[in-house]
Coordinates of N, CA and C in Angstrom, one line a residue:
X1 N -22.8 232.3 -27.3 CA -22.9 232.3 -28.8 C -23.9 231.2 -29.1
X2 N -24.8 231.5 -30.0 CA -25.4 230.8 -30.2 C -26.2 230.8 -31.9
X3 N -26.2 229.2 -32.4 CA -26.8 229.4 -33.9 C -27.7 228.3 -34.0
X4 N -28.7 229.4 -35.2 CA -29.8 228.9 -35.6 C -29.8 228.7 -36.8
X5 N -31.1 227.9 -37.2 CA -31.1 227.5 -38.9 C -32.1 229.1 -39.1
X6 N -32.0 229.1 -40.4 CA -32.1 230.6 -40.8 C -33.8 230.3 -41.6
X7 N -34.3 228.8 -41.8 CA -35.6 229.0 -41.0 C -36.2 229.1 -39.9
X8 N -35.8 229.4 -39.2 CA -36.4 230.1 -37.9 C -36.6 231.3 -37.9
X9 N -36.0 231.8 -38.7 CA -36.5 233.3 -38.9 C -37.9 233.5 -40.2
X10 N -38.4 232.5 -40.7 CA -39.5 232.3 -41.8 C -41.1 232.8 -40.7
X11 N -42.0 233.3 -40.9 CA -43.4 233.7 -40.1 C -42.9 234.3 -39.6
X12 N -42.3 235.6 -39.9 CA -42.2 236.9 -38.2 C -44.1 236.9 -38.3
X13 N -44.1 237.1 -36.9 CA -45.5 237.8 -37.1 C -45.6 239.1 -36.7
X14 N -46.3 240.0 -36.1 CA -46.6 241.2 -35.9 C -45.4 241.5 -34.8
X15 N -45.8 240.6 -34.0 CA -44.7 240.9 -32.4 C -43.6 240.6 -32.8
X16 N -42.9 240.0 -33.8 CA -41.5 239.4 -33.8 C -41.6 238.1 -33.5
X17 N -40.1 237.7 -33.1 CA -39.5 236.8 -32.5 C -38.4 236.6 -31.9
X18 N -38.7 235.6 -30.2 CA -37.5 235.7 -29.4 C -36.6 234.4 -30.2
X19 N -35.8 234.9 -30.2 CA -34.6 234.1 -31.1 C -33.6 233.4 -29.6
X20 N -33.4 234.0 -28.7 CA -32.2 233.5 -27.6 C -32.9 233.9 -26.5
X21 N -33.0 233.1 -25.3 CA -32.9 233.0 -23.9 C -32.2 233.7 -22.9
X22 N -32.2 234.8 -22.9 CA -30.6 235.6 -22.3 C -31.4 235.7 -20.6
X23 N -30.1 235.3 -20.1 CA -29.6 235.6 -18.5 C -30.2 237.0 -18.2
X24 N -30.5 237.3 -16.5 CA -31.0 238.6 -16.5 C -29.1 239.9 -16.4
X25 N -29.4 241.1 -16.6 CA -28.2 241.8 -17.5 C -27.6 241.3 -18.5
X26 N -28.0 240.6 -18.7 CA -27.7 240.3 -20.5 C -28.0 240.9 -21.7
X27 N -27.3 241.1 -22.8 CA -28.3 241.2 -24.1 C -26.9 241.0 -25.2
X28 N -28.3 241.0 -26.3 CA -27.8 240.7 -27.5 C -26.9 241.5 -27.9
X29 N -25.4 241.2 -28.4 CA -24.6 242.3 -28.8 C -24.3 242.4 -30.2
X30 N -24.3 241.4 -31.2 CA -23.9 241.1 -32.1 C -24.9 239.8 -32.9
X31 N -24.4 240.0 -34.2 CA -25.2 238.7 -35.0 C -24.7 238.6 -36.2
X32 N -24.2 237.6 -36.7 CA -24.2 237.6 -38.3 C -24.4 236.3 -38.9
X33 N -24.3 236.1 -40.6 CA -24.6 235.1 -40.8 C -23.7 234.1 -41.4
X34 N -23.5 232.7 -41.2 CA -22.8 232.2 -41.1 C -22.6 230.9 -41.5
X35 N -21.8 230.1 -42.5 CA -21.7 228.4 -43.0 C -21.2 227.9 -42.5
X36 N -21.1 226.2 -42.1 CA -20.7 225.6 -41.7 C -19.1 225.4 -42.8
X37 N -18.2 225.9 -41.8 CA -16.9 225.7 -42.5 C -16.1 226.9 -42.5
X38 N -17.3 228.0 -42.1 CA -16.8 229.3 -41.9 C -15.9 229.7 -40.4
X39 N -15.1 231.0 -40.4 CA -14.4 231.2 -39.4 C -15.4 232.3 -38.4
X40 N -15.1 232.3 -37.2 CA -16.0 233.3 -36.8 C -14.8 234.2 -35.5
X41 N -15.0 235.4 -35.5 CA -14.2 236.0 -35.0 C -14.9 236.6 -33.6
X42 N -14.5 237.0 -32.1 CA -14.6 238.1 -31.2 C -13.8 238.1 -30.4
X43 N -14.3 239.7 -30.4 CA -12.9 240.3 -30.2 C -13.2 241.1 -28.6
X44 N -12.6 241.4 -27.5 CA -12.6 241.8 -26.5 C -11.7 243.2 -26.3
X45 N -12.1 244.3 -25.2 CA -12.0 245.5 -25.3 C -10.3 245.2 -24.4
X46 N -9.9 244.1 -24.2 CA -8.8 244.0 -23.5 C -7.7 243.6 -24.9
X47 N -7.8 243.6 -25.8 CA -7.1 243.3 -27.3 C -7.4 241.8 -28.2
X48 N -8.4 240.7 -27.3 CA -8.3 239.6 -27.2 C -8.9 238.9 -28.4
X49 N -8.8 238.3 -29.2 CA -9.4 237.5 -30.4 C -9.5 236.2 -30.0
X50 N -10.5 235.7 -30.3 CA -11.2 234.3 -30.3 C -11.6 233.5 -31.7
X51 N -10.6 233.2 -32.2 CA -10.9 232.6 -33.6 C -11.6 231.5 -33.8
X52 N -12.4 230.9 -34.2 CA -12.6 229.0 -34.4 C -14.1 229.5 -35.8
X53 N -14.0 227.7 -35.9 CA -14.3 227.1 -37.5 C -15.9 226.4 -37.1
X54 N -16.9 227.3 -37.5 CA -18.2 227.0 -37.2 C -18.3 225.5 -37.9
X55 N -18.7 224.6 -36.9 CA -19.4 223.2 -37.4 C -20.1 222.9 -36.1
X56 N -20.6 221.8 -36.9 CA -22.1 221.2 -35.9 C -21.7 220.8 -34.2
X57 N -20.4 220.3 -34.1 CA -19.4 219.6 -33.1 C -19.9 220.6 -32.2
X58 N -18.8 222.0 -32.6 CA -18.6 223.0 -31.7 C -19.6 223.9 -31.4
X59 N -20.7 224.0 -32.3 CA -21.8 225.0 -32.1 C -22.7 224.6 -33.2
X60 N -23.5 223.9 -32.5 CA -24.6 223.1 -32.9 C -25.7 223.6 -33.4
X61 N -27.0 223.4 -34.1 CA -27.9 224.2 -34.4 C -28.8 224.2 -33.6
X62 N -29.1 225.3 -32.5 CA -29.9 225.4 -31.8 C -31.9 226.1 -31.9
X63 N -32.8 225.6 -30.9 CA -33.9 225.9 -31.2 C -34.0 227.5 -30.8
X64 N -35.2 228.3 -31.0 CA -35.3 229.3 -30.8 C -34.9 230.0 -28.9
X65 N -35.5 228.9 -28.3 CA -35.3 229.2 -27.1 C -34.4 228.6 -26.2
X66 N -33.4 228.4 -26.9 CA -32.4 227.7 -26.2 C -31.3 228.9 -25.9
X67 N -30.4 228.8 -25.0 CA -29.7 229.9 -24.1 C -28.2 230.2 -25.0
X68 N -27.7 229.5 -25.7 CA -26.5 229.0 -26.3 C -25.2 228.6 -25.1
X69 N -24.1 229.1 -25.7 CA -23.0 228.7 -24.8 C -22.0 229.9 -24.7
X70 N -21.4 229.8 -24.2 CA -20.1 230.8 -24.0 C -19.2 231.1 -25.1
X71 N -19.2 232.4 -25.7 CA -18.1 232.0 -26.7 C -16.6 232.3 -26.3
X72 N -16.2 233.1 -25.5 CA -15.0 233.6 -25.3 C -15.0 234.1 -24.0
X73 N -13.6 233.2 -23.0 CA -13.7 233.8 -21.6 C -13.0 235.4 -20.9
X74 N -14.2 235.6 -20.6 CA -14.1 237.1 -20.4 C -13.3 237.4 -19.0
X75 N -12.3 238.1 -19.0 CA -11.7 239.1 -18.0 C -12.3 239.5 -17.4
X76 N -12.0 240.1 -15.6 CA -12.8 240.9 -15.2 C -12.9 242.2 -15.3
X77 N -13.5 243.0 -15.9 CA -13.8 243.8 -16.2 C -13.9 244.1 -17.9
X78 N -13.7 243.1 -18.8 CA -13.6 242.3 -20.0 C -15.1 243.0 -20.3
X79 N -15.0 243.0 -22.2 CA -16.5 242.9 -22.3 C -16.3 242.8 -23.9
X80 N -17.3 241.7 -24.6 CA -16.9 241.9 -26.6 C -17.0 243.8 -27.4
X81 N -16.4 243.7 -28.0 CA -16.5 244.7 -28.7 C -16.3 244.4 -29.9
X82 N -16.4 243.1 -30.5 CA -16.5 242.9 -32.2 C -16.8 241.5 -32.3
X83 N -17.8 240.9 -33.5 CA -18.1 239.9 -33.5 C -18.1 239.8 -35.3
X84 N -17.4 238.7 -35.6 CA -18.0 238.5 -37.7 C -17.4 237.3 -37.9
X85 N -18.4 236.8 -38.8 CA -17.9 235.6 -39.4 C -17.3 235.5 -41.0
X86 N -16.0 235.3 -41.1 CA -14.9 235.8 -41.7 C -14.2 234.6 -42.8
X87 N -13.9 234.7 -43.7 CA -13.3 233.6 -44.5 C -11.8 233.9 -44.5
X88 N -10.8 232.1 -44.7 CA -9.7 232.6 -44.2 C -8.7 233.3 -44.7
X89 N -9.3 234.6 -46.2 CA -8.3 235.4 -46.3 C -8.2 236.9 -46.4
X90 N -9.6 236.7 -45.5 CA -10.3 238.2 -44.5 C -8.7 238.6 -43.8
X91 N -9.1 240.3 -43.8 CA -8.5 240.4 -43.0 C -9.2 241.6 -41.7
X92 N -8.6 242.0 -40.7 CA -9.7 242.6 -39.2 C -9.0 244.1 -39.3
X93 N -9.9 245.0 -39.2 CA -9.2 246.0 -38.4 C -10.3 246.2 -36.9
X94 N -8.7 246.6 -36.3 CA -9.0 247.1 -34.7 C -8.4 248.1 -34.3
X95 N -9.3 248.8 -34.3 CA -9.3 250.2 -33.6 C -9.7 250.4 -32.0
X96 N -8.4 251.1 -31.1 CA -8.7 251.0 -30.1 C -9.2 252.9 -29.9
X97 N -9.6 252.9 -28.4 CA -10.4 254.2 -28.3 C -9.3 255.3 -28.1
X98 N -8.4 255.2 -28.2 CA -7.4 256.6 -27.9 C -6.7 256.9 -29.2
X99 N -7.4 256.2 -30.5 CA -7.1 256.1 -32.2 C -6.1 255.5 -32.3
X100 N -6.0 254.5 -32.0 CA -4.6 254.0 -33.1 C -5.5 252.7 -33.6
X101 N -4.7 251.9 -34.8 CA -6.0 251.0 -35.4 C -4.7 250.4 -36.1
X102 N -5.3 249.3 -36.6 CA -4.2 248.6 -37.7 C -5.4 247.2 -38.3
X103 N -4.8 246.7 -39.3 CA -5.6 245.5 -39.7 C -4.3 244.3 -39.5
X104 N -5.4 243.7 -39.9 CA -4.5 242.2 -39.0 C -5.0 241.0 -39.8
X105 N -4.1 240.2 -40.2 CA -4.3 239.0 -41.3 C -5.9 237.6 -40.3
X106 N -6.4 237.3 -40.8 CA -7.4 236.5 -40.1 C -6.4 235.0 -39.7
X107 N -5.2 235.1 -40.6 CA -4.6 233.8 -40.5 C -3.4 234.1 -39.0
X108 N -3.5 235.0 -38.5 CA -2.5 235.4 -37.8 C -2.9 235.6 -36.1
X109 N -4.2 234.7 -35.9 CA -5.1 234.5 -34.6 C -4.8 233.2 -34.8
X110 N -4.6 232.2 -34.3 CA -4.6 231.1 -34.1 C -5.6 230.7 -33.8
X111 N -6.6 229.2 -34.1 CA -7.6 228.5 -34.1 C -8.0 227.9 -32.9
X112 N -8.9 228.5 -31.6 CA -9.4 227.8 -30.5 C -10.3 227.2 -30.5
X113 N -10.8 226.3 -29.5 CA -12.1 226.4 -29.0 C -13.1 227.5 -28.1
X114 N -14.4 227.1 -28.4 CA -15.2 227.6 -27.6 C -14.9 227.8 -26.1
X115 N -15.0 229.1 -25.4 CA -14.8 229.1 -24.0 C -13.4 229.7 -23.9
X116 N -12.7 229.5 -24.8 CA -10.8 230.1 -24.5 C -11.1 231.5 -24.7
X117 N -9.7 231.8 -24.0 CA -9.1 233.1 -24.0 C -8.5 233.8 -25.2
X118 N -8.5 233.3 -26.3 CA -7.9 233.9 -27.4 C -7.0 234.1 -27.5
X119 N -6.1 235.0 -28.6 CA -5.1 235.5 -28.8 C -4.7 237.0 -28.4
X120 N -4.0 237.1 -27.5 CA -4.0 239.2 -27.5 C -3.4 239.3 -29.2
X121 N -4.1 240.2 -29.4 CA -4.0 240.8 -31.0 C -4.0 242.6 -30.9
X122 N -4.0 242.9 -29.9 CA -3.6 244.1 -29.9 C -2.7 244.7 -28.4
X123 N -1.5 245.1 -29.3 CA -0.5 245.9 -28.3 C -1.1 247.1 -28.1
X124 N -1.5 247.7 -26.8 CA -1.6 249.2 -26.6 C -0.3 250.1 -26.3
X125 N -0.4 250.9 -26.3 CA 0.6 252.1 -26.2 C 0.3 252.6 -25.0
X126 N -1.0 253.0 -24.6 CA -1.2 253.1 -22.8 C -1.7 252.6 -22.2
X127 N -1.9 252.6 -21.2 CA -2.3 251.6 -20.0 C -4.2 251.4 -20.1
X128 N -4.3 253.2 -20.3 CA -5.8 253.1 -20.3 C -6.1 253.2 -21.7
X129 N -6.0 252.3 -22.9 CA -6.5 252.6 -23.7 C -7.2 250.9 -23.6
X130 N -8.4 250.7 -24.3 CA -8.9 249.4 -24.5 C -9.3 249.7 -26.1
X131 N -9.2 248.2 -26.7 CA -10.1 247.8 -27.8 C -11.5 248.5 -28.2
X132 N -11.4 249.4 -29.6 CA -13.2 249.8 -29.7 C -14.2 248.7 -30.1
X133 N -13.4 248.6 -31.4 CA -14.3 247.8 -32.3 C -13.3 246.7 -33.1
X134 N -13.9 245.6 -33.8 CA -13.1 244.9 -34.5 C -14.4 244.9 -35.3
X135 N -13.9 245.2 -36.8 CA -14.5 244.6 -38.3 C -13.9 244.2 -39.1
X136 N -14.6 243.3 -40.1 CA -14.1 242.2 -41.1 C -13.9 243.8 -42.2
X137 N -12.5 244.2 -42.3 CA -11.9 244.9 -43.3 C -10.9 244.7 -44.8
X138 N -12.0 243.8 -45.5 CA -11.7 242.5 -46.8 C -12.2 243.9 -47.8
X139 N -13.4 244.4 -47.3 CA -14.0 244.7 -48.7 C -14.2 246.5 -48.5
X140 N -13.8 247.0 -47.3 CA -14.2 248.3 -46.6 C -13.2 249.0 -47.3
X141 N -13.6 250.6 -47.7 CA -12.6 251.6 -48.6 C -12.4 252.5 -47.2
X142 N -13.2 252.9 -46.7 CA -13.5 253.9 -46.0 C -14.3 254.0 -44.4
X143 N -13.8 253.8 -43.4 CA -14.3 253.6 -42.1 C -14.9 255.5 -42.0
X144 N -16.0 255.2 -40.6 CA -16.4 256.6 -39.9 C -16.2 256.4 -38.6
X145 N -15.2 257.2 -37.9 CA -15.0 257.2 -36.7 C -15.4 258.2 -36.6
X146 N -16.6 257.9 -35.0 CA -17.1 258.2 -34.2 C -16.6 258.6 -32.7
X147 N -16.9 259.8 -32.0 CA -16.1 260.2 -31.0 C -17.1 260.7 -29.8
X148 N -16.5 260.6 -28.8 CA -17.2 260.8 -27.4 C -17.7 262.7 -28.0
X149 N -17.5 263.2 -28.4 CA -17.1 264.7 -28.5 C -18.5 264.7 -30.1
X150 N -18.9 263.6 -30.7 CA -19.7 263.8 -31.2 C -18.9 264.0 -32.6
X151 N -17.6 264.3 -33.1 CA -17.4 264.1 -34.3 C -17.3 263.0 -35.2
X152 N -17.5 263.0 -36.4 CA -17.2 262.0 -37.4 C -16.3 262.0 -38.1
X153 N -14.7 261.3 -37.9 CA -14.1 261.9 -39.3 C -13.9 260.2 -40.0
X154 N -13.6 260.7 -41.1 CA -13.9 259.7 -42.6 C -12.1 259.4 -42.4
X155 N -11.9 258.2 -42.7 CA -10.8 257.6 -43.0 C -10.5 256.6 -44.1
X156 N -9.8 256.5 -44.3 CA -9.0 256.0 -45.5 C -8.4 254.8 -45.4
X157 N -9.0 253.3 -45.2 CA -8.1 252.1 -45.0 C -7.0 251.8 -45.8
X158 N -6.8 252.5 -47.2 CA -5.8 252.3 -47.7 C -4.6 252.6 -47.4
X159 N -4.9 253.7 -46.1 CA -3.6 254.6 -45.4 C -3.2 253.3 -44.7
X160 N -3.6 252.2 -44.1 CA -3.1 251.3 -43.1 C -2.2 250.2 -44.0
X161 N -1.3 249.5 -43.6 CA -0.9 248.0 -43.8 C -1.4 247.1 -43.0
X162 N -1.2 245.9 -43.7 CA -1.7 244.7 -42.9 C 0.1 244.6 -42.2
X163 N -0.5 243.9 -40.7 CA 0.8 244.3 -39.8 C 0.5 242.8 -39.0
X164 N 1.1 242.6 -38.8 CA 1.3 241.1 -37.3 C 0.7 241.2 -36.0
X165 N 0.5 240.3 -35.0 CA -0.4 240.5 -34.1 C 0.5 241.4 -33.0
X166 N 1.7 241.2 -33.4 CA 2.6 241.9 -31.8 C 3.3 243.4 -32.3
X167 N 2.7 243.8 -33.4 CA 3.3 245.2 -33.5 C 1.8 246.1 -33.1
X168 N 2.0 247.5 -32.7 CA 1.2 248.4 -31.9 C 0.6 248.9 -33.1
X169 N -0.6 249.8 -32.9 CA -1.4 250.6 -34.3 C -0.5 251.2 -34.5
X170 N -1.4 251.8 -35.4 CA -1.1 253.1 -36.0 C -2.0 254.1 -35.6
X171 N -1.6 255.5 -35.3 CA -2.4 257.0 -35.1 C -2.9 257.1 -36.4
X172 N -4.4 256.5 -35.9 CA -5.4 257.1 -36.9 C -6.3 258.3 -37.0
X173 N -6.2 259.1 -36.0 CA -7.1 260.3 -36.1 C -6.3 261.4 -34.7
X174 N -6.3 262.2 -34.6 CA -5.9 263.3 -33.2 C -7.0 263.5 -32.7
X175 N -6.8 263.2 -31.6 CA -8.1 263.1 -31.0 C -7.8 264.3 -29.7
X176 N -9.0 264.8 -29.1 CA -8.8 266.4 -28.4 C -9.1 265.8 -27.1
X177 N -8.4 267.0 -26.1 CA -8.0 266.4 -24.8 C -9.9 265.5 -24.0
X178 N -9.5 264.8 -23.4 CA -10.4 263.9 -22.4 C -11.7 262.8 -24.1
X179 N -11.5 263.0 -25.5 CA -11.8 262.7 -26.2 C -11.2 261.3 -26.7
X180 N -12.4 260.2 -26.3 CA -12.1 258.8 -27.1 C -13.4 258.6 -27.8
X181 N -13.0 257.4 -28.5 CA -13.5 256.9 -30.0 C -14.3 256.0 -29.2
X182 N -15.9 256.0 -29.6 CA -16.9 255.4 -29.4 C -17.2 254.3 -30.4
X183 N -17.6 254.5 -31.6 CA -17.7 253.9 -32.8 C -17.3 253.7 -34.0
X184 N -17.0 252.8 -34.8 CA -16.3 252.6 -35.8 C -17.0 251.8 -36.8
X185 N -17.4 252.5 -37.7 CA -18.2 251.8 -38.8 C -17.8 251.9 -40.3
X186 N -18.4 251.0 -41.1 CA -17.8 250.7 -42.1 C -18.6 251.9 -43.0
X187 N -18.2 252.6 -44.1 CA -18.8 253.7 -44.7 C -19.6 253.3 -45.7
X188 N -20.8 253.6 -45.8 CA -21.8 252.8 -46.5 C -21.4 253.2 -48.6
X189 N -21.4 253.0 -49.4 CA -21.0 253.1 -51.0 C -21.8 254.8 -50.9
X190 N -22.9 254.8 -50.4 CA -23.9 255.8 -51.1 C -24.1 256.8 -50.3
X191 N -23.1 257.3 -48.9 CA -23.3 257.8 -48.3 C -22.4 258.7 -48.3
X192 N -23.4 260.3 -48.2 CA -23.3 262.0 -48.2 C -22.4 262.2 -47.0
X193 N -21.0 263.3 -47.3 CA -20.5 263.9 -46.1 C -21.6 264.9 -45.8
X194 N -21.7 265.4 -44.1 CA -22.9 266.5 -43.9 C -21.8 267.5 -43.1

């Protein structure tokens, strides 16, 4: 993880600009923007949340070419699937890939440091299900889930409750046999069903 002052983004010139230093198989997975005082969330495909309170201490402002730091210690076979910086009366939904999903209070992850393991914040129901996505779901009517099988179906966050970290989703969509959930996006105000 790593932050910049948001002049640094002032002169793009034609080629752009490298903003972070990344390790070789690395890359950028996520970005948003963010105040000192703000909460910042990631979330891992094993159910895991990493909560903490952006200040200068913990995640300093760094130059363009600098590498950052670790934000959250990854499992083996671990990998992020959700990143946002959240105020504290946000609340997350997580959807894992075999559809079940629920939203979750932002106050109901507990506050680490840089480098921890987080909180498990999601019960699965089976062994092989993991974590898709985690988004900040404060201001979202309507999610689009996305499927290995190429469909889109449109959902309804109003169908969910806000629920506790140790109770399991909810079946959010039927999904057809060898078919999991790839993506999960927030539904844009102006956007046509096709």
């Amino acid at each position: 993880i790593k932050r910049i002052a948001g002049s640094e983004l002032t002169n793009t010139g034609n080629r752009g600009l490298m903003l972070i230093k990344l390790k070789a198989n690395d890359h950028l997975g996520y970005y948003d923007f963010a105040q000192e005082g703000d909460n910042v969330a990631i979330a891992t495909n094993g159910g895991r949340i990493l909560r903490f309170v952006v200040d200068d201490q913990k995640i300093p402002i760094m130059g363009r070419s600098a590498q950052g730091n670790q934000g959250i210690k990854l499992r083996y076979g671990e990998k992020i699937v959700g990143f946002s910086s959240v105020k504290g009366k946000d609340n997350l939904l997580l959807v894992s890939e075999l559809g079940y999903g629920k939203i979750l209070p932002l106050k109901a992850i507990r506050k680490a440091s840089l480098s921890d393991l987080g909180t498990q914040a999601f019960q699965f129901s089976r062994k092989a299900d993991n974590l898709c996505v985690m988004l900040k779901a404060s201001s979202q009517k309507q999610i689009i889930i996305i499927t290995t099988k190429g469909r889109k179906i449109f959902f309804n966050l109003n169908k969910l409750s806000v629920t506790k970290k140790d109770q399991q989703g909810t079946s959010l969509v039927k999904l057809k046999s060898q078919e999991k959930i790839v993506s999960v996006i927030a539904r844009p105000e102006n956007f046509e069903k096709s």
